[in-house]
PDB file of C-alpha atoms in Angstrom:
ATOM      1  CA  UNK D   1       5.640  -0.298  25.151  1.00 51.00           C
ATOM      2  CA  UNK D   2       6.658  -1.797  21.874  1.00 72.00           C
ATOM      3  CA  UNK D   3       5.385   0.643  18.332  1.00 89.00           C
ATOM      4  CA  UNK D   4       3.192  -0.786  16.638  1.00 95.00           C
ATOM      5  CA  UNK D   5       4.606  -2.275  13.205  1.00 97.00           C
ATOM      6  CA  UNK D   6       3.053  -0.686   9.918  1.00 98.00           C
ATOM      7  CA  UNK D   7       3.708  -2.120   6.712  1.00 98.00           C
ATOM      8  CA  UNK D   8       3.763   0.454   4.294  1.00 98.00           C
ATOM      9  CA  UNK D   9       3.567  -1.165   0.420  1.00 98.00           C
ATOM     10  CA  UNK D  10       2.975   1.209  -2.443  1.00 98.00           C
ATOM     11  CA  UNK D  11       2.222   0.309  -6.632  1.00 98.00           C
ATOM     12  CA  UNK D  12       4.056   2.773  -9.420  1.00 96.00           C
ATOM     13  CA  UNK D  13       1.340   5.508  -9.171  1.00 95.00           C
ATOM     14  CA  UNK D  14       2.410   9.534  -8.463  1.00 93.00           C
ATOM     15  CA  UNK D  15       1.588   9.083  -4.773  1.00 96.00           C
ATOM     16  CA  UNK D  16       4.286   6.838  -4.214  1.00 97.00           C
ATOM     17  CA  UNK D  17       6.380   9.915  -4.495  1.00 96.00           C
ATOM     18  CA  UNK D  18       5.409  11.191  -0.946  1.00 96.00           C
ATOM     19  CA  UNK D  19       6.213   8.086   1.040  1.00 97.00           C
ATOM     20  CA  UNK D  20       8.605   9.900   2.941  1.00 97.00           C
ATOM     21  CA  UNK D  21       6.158  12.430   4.205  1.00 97.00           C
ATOM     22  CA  UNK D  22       3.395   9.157   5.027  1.00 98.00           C
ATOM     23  CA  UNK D  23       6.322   7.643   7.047  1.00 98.00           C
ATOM     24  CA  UNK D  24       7.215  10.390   8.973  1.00 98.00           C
ATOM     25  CA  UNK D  25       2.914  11.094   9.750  1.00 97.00           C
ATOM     26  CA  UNK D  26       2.806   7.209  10.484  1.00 97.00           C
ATOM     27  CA  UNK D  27       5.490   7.458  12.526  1.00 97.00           C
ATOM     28  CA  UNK D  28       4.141  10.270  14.420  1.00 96.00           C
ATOM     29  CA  UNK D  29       1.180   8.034  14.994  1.00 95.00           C
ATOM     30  CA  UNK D  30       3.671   5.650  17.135  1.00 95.00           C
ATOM     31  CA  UNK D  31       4.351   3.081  13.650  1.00 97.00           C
ATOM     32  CA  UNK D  32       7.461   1.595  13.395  1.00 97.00           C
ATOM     33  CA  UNK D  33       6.957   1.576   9.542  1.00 98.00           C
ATOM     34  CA  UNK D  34       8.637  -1.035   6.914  1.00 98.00           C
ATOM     35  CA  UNK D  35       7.853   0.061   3.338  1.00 98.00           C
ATOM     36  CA  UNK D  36       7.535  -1.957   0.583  1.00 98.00           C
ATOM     37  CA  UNK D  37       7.081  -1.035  -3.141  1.00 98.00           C
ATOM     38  CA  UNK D  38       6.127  -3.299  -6.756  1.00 98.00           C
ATOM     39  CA  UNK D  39       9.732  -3.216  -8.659  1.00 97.00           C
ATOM     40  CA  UNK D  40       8.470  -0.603 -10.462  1.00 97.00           C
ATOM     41  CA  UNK D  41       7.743   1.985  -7.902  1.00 98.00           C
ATOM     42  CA  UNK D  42      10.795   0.831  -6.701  1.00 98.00           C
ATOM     43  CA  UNK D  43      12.845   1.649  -9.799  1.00 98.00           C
ATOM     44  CA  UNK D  44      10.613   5.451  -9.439  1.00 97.00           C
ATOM     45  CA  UNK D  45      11.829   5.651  -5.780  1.00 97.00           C
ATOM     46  CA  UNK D  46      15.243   4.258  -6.462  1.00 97.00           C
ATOM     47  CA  UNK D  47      17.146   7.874  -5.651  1.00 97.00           C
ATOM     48  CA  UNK D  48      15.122   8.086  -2.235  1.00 96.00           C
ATOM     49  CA  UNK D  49      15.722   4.798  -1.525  1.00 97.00           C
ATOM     50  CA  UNK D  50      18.667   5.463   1.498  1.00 97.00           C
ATOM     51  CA  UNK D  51      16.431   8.400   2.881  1.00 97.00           C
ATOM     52  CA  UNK D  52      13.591   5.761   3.173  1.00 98.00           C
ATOM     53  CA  UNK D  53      15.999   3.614   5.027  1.00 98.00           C
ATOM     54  CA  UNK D  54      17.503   5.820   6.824  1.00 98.00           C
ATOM     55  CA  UNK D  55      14.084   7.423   8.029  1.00 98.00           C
ATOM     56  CA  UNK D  56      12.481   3.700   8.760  1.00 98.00           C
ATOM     57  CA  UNK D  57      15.672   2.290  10.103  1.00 97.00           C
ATOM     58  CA  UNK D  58      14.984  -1.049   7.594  1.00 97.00           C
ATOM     59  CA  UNK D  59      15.449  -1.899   4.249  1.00 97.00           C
ATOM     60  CA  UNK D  60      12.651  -1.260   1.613  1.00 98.00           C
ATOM     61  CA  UNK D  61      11.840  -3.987  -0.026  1.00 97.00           C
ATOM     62  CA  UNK D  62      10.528  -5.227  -2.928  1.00 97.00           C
ATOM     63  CA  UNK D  63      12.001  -8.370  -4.071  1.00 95.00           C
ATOM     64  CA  UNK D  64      11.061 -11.963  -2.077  1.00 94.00           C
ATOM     65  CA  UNK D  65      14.149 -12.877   0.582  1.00 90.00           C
ATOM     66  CA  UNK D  66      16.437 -15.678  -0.649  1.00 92.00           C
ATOM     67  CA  UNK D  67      14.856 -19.286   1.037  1.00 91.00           C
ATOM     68  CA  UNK D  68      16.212 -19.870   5.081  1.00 92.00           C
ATOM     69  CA  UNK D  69      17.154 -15.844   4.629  1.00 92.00           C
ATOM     70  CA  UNK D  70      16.013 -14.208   8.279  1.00 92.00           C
ATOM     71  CA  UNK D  71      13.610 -11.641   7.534  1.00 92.00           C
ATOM     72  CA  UNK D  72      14.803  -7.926   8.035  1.00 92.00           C
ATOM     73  CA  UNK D  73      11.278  -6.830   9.373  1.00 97.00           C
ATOM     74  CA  UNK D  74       9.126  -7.830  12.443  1.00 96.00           C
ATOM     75  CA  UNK D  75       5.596  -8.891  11.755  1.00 96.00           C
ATOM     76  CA  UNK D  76       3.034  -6.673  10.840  1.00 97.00           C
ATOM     77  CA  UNK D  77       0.283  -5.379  12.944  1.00 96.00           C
ATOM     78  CA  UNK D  78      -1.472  -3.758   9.894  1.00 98.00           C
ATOM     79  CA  UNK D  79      -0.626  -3.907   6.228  1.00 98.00           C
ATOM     80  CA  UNK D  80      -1.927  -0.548   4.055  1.00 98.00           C
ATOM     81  CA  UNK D  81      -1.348  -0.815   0.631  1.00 98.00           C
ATOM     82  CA  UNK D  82      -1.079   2.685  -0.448  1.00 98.00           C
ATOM     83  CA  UNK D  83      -1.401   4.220  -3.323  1.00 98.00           C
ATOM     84  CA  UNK D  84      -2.603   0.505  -5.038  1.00 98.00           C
ATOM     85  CA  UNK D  85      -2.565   0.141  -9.102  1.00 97.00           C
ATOM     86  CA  UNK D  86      -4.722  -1.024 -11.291  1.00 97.00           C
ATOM     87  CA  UNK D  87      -2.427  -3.935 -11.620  1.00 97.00           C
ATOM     88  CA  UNK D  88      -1.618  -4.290  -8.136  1.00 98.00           C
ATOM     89  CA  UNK D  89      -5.439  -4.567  -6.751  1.00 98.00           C
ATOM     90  CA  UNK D  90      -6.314  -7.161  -9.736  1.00 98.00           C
ATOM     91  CA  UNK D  91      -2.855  -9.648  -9.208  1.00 98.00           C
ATOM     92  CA  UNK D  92      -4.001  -9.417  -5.401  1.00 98.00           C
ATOM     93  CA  UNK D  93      -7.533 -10.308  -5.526  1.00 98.00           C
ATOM     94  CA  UNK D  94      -6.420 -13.328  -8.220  1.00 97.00           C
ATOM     95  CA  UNK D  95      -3.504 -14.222  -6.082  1.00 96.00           C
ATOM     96  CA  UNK D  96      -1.025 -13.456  -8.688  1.00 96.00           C
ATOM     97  CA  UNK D  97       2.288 -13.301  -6.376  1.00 95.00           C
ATOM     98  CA  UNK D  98       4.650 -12.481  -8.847  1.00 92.00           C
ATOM     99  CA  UNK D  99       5.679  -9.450  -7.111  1.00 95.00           C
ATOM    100  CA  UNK D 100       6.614  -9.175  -2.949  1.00 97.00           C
ATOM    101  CA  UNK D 101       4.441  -6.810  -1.674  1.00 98.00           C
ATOM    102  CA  UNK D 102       1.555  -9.037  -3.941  1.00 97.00           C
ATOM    103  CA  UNK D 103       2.857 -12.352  -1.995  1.00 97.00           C
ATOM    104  CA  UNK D 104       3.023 -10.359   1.150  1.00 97.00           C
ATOM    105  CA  UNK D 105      -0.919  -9.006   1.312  1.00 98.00           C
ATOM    106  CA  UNK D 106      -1.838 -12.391  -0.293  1.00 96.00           C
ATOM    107  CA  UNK D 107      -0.761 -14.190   2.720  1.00 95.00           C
ATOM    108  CA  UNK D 108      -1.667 -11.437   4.917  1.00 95.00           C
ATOM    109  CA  UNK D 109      -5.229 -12.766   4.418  1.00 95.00           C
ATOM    110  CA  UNK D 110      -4.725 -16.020   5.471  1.00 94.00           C
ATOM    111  CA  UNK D 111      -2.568 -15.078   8.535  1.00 94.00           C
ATOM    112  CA  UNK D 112      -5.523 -12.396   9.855  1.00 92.00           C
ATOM    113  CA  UNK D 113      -4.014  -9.183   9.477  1.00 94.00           C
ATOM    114  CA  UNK D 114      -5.638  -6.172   9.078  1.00 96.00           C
ATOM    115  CA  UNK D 115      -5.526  -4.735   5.652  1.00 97.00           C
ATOM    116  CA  UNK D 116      -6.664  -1.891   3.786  1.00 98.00           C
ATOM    117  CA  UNK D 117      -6.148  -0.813   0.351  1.00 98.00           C
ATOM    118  CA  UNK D 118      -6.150   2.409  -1.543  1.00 98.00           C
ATOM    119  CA  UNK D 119      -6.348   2.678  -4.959  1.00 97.00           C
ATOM    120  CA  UNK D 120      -4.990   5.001  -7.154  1.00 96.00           C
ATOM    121  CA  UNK D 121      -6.873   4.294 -10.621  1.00 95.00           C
ATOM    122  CA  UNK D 122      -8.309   6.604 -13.535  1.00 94.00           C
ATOM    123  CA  UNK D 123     -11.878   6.248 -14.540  1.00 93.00           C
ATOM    124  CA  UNK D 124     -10.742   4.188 -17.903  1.00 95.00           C
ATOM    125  CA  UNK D 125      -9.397   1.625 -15.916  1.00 95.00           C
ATOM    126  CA  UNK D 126     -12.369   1.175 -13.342  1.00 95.00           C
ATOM    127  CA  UNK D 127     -14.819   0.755 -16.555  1.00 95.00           C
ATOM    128  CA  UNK D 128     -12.918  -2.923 -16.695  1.00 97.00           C
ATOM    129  CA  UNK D 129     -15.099  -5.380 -15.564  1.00 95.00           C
ATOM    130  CA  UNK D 130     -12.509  -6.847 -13.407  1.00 97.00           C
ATOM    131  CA  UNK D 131     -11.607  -3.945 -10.987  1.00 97.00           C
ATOM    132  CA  UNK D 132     -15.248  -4.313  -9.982  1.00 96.00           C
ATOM    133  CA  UNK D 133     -14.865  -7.962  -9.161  1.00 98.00           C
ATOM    134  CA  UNK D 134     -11.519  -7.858  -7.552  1.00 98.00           C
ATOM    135  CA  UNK D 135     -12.497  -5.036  -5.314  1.00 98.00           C
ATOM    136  CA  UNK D 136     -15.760  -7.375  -4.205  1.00 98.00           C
ATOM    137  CA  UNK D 137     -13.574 -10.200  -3.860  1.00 98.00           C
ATOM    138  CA  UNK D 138     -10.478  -8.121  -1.954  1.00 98.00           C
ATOM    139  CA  UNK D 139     -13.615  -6.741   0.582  1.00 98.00           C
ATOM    140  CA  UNK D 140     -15.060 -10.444   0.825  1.00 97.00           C
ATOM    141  CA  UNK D 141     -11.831 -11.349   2.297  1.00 97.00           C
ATOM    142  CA  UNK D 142     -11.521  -8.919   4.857  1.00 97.00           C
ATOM    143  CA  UNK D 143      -9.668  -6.305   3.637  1.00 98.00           C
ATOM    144  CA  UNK D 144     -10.794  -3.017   4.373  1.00 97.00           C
ATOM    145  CA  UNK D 145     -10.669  -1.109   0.405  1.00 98.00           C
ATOM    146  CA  UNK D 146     -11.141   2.391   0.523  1.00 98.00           C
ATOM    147  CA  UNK D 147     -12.532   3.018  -2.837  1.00 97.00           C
ATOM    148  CA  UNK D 148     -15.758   5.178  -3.790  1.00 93.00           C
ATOM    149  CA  UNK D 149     -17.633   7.589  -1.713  1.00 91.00           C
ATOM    150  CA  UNK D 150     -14.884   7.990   1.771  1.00 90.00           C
ATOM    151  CA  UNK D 151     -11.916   6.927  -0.023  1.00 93.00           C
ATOM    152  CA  UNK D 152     -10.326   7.144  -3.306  1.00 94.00           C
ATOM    153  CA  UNK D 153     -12.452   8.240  -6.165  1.00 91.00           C
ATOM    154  CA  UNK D 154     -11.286   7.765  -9.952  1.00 92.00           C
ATOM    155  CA  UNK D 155     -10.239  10.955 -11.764  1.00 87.00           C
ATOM    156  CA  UNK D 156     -10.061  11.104 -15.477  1.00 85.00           C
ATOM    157  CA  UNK D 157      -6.735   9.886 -17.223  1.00 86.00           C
ATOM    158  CA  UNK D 158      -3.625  12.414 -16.914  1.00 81.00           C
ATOM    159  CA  UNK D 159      -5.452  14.576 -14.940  1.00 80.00           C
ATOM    160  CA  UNK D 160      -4.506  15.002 -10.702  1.00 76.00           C
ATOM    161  CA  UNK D 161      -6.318  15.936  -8.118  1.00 73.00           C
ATOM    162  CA  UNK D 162      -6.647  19.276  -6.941  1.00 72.00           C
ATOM    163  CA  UNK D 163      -6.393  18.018  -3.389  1.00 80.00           C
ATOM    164  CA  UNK D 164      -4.345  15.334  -3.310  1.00 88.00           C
ATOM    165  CA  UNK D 165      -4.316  11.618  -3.094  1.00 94.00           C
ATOM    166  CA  UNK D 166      -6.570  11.220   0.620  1.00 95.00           C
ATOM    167  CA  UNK D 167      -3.213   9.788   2.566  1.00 97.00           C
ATOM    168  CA  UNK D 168      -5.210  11.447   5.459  1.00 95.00           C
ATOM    169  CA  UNK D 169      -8.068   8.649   4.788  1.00 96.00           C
ATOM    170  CA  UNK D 170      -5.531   6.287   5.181  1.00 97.00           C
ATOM    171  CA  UNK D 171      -4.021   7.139   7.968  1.00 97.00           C
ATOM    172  CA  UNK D 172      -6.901   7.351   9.650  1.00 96.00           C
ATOM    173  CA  UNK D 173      -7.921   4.079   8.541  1.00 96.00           C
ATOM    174  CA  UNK D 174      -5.210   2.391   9.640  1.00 97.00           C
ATOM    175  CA  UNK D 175      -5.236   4.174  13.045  1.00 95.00           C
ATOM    176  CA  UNK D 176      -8.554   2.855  13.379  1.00 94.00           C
ATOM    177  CA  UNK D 177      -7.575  -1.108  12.469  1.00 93.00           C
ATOM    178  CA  UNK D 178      -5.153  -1.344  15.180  1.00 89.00           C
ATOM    179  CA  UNK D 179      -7.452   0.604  17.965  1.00 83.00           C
ATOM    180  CA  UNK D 180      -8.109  -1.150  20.804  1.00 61.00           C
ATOM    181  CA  UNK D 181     -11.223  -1.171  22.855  1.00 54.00           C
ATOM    182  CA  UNK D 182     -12.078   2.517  24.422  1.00 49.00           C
TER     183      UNK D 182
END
């Protein structure tokens, strides 16, 4: 039986920083994980770059392939995008693809698969009036958003949570997408 194929894409917030350990839990889970991260959180992950690839067994991306350019990872079965910016949530809900993993969940809409999205916001930001709007609009297309009670819940700027960013939520999320009929 073939693993199931994860898609792992993360935005330049302090979770990003435990990919390694989310891989290995995915993996545990039976996900053949790619991982995917903004050029930012890619320049933050750049020294564990090789132990990403060498854990995942495929590059992490986060630059679009060159046209005709065979793609390095098989489809996805589930996208999560984990731990999801400010930035990141807004470009995706107004289909600003400047950025892979963007272009990537952007499509993922129109090609049906299941997506969920974590943010990883301060309780400034969420006081925009767009965060609001692109979370609605993100949820009106399908994708599962775990924000507010259940899921990710603003804490004040600079400050961290005493427990963690919820990867567990997550996880658990995304074990649930891909479940098939009991």
């Amino acid at each position: 039986m073939s693993r199931r194929v994860l898609y792992l894409f993360g935005s330049a917030a302090s979770p990003v920083h435990e990919f390694p350990d989310v891989v290995r839990r995915a993996q545990e889970s039976g996900f053949d994980v790619c991982v995917g991260l903004t050029p930012t959180a890619a320049r933050w992950l750049a020294d564990d770059t090789a132990a990403l690839e060498d854990l995942t067994g495929r590059p992490v991306r986060s630059e679009y392939k060159w046209p005709g350019e065979a793609d390095a990872w098989p489809p996805a079965d589930v996208i999560l995008f984990a731990p999801a910016t400010f930035n990141a949530i807004n470009s995706w809900a107004l289909g600003l693809t400047n950025h892979f993993v963007i272009g990537v969940v952007a499509e993922g809409i129109g090609n049906g698969i299941p997506m969920l999205a974590m943010p990883c916001v301060n309780a400034a930001y969420v006081q925009h009036p767009q965060f609001d709007l692109s979370i609605e609009t993100l949820r009106g297309a399908g994708v599962s958003v775990l924000y507010g009670p259940g899921g990710f819940e603003p804490n004040q700027p600079g400050e961290r949570r005493r427990e963690g960013y919820p990867w567990h939520l997550a996880l658990n999320a995304v074990n649930e997408s891909v479940a098939g009929p009991s």
